[in-house]
Coordinates of N, CA and C in Angstrom, one line a residue:
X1281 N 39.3 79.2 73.6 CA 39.6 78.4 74.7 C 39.1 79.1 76.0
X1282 N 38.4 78.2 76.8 CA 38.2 79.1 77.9 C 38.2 78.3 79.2
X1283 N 39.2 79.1 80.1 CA 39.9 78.4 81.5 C 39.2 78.6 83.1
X1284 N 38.9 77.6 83.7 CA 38.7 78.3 84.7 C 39.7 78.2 85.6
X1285 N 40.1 79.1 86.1 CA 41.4 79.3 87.1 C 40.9 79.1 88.4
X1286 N 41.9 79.2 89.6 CA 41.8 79.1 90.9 C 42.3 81.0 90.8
X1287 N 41.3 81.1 92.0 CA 42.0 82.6 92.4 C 43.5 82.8 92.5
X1288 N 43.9 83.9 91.4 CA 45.1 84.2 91.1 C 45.9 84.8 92.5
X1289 N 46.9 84.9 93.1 CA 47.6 85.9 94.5 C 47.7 87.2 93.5
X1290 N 47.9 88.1 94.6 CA 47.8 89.7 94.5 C 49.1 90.0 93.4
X1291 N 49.1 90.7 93.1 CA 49.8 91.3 92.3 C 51.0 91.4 93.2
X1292 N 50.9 92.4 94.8 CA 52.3 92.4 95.8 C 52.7 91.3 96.2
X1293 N 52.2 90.0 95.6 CA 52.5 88.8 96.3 C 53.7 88.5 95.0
X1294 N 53.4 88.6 93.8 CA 54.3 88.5 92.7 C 56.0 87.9 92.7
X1295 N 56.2 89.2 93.3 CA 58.2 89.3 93.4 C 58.3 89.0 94.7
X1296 N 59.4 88.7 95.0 CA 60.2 89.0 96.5 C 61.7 89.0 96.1
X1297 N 61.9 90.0 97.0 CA 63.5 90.1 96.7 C 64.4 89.4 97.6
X1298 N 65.3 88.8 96.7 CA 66.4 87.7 97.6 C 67.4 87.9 96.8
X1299 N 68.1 88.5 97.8 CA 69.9 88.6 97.5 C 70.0 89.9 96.9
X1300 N 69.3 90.7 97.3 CA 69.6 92.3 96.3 C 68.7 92.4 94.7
X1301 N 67.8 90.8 94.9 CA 67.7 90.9 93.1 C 65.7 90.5 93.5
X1302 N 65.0 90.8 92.3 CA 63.8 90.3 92.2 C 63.7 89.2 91.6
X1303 N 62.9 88.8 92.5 CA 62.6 87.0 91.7 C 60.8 87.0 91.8
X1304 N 60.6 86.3 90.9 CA 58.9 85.9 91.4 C 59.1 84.7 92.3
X1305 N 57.7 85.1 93.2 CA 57.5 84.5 94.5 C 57.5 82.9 93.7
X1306 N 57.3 82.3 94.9 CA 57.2 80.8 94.8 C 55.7 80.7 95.0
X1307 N 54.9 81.3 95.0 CA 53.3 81.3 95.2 C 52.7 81.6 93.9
X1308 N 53.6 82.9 93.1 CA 53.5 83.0 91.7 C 53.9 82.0 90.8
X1309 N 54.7 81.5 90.9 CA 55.5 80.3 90.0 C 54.5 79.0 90.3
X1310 N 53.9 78.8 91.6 CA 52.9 77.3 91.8 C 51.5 78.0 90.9
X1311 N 50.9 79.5 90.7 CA 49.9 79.6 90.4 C 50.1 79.5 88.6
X1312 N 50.9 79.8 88.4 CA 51.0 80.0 86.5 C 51.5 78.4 86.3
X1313 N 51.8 77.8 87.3 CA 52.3 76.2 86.7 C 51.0 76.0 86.5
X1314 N 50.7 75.6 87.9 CA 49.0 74.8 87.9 C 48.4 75.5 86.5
X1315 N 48.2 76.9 86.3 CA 47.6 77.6 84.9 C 47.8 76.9 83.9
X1316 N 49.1 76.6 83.9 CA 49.4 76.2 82.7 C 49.1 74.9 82.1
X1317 N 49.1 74.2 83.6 CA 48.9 72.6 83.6 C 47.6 72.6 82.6
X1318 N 47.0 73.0 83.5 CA 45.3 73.0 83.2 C 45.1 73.4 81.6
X1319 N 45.6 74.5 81.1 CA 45.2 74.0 79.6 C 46.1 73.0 79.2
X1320 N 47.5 72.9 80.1 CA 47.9 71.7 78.9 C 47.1 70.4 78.7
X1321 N 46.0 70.1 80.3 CA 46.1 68.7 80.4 C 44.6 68.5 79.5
X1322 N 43.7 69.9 78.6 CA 42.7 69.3 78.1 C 43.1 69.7 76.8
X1323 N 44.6 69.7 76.1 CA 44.6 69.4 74.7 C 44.2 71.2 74.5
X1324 N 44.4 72.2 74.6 CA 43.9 73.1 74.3 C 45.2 73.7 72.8
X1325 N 44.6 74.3 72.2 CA 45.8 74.3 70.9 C 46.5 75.9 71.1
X1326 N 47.8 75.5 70.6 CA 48.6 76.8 70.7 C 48.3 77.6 69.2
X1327 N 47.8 79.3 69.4 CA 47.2 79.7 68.8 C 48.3 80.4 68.2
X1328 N 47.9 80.9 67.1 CA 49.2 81.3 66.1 C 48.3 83.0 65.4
X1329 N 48.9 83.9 65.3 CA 48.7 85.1 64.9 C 48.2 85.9 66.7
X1330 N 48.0 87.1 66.1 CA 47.6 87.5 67.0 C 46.1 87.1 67.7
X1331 N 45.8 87.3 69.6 CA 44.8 86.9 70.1 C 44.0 88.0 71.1
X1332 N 42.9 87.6 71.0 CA 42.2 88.3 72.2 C 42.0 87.5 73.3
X1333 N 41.9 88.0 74.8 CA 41.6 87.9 76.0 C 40.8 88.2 76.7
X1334 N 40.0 88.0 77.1 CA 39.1 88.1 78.2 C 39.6 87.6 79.4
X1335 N 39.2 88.3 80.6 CA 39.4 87.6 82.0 C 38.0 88.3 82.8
X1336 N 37.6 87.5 83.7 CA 36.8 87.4 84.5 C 37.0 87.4 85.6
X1337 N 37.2 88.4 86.8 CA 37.8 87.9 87.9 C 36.7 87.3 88.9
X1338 N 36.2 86.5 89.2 CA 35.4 85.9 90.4 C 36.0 86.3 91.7
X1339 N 35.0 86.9 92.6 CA 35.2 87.4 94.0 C 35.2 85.8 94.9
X1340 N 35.5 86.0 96.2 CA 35.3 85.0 96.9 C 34.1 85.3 97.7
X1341 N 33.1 84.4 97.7 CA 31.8 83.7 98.8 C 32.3 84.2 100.1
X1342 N 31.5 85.2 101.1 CA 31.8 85.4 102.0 C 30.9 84.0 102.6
X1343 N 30.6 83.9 104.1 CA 29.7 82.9 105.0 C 28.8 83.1 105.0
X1344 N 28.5 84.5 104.7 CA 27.0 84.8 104.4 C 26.2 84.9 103.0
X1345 N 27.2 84.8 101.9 CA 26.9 84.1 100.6 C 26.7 85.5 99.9
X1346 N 27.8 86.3 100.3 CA 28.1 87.4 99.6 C 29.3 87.6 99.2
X1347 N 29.5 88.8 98.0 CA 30.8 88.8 97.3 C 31.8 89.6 98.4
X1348 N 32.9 88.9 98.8 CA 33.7 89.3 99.1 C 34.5 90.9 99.5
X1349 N 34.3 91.9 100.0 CA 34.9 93.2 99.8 C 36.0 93.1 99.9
X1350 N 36.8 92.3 100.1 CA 38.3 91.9 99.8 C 38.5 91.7 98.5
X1351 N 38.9 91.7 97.7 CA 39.3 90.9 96.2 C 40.8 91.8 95.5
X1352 N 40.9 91.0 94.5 CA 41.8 91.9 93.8 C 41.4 93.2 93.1
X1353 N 42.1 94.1 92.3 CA 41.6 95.0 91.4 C 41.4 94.6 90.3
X1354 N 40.5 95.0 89.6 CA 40.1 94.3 87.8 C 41.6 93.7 87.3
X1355 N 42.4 94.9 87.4 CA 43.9 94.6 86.4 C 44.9 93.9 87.4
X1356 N 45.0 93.3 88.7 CA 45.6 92.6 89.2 C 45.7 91.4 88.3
X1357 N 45.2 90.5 88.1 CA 45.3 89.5 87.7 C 45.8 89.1 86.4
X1358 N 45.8 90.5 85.6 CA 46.3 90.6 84.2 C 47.6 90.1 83.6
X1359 N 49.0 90.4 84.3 CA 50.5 89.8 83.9 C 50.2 88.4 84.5
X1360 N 50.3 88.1 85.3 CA 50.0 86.8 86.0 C 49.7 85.6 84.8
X1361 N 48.1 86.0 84.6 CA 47.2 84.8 83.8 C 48.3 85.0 82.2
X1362 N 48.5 86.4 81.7 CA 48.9 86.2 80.4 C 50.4 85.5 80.5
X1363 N 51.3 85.9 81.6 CA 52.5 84.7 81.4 C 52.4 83.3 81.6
X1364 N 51.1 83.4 82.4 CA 50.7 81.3 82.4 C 50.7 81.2 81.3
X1365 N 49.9 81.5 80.4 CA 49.5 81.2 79.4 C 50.2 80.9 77.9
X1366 N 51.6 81.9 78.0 CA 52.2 81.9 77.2 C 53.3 80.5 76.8
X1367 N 53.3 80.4 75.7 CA 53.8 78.8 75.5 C 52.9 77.7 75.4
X1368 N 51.5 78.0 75.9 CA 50.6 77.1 76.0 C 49.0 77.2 75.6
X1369 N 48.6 78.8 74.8 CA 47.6 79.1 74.4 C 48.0 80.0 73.2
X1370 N 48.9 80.4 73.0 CA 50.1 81.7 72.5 C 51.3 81.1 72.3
X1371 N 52.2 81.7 71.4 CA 53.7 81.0 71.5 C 54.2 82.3 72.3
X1372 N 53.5 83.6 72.3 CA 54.1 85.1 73.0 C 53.1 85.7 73.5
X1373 N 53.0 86.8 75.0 CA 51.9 87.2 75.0 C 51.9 88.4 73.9
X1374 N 53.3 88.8 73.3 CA 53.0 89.7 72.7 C 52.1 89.8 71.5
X1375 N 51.8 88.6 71.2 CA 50.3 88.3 70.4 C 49.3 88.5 70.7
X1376 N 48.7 89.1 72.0 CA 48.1 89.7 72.8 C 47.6 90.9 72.2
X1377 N 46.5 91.2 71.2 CA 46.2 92.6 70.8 C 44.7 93.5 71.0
X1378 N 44.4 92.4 72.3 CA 42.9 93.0 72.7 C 42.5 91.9 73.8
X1379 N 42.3 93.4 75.1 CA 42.5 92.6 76.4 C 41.2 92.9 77.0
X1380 N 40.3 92.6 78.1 CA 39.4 93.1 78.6 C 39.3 92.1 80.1
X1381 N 39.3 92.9 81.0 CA 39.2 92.8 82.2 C 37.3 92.6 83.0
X1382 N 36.9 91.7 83.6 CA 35.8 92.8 84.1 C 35.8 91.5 85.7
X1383 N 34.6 92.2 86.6 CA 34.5 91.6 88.1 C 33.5 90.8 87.1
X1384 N 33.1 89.1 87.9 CA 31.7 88.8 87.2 C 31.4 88.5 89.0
X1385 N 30.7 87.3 89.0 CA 30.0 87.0 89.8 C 31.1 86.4 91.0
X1386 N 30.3 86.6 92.0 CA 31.1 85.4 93.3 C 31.2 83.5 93.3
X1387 N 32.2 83.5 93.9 CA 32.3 82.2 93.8 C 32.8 81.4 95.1
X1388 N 32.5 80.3 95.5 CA 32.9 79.8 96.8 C 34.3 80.1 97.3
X1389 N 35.3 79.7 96.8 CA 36.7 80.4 96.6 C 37.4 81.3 95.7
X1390 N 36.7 81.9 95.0 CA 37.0 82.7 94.0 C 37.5 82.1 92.8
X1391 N 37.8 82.6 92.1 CA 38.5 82.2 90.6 C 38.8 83.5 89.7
X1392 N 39.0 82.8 88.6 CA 39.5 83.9 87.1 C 39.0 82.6 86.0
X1393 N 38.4 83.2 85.4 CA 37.4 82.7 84.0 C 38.6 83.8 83.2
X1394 N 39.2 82.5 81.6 CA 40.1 83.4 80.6 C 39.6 82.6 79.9
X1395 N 39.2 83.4 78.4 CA 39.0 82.6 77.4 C 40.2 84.0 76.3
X1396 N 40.6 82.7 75.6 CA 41.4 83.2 74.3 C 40.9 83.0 73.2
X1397 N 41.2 83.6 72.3 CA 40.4 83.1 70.7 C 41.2 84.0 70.4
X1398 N 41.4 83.4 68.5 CA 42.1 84.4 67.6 C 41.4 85.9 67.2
X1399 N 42.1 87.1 67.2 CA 41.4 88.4 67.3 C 40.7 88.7 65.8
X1400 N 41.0 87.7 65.2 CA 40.2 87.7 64.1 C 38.7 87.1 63.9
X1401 N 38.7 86.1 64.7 CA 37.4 84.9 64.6 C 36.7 85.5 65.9
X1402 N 35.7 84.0 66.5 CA 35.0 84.5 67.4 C 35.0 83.9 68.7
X1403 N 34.5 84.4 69.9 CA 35.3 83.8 71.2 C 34.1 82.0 70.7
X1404 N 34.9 81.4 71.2 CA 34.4 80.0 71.0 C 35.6 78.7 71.9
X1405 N 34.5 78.6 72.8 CA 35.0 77.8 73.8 C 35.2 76.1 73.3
X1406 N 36.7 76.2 72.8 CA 37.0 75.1 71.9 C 37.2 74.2 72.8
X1407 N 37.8 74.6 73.7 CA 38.6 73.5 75.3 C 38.1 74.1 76.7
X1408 N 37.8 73.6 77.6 CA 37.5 74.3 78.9 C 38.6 73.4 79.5
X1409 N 39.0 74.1 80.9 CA 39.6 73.4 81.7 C 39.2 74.1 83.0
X1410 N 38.8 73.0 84.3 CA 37.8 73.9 85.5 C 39.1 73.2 86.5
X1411 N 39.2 73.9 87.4 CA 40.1 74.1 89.0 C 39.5 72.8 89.5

């Protein structure tokens, strides 16, 4: 399966603490819904044994039609996309047994490209879903 996301928020954007206790932001909770929406809404199948991951992080398009020197770091975006995902590509991410991070290209607003496939078979873009 392979997703195109909207640029994920930072990793420090994640939690906020209210009332003495950690909660995930409300910024985090709108980006893994929408995540999740998106493979739910093109039929994508929930995968059974263990899986591999790929993510892609896309920089954001500066004005001048350059990659961004702002972005996240490779591994920011990593807990984020794998808890969208869970329930909806995965029944656990603990099924998760080979992960790989990399920067690819810029993009007008940035994004995150994730494809899953079983760690056994081969990456094969069964479902796409685009932002």
């Amino acid at each position: 399966m392979r997703l195109s996301l909207a640029y994920p928020p930072s990793t420090n954007r994640l939690w906020r603490h209210q009332r003495g206790r950690m909660v995930v932001s409300a910024e985090a909770q709108a980006w893994k819904q929408a995540a999740a929406w998106q493979a739910r809404a093109v039929g994508c199948p929930l995968l059974a044994g263990p899986v591999t991951v790929a993510m892609i992080l896309h920089p954001r398009l500066t004005k001048a039609g350059k990659a961004s020197q702002i972005r996240l770091d490779v591994d920011g975006p990593i807990k984020i996309a794998l808890d969208a995902l869970q329930g909806v590509a995965y029944a656990n991410d603990k099924q998760v047994v080979r992960l790989s991070a990399t920067i690819g290209a810029p993009q007008p607003d940035g994004g995150l490209t994730v494809d899953v496939w079983p760690a056994d078979g081969k990456p094969e873009a069964t479902c796409e879903a685009k932002p």
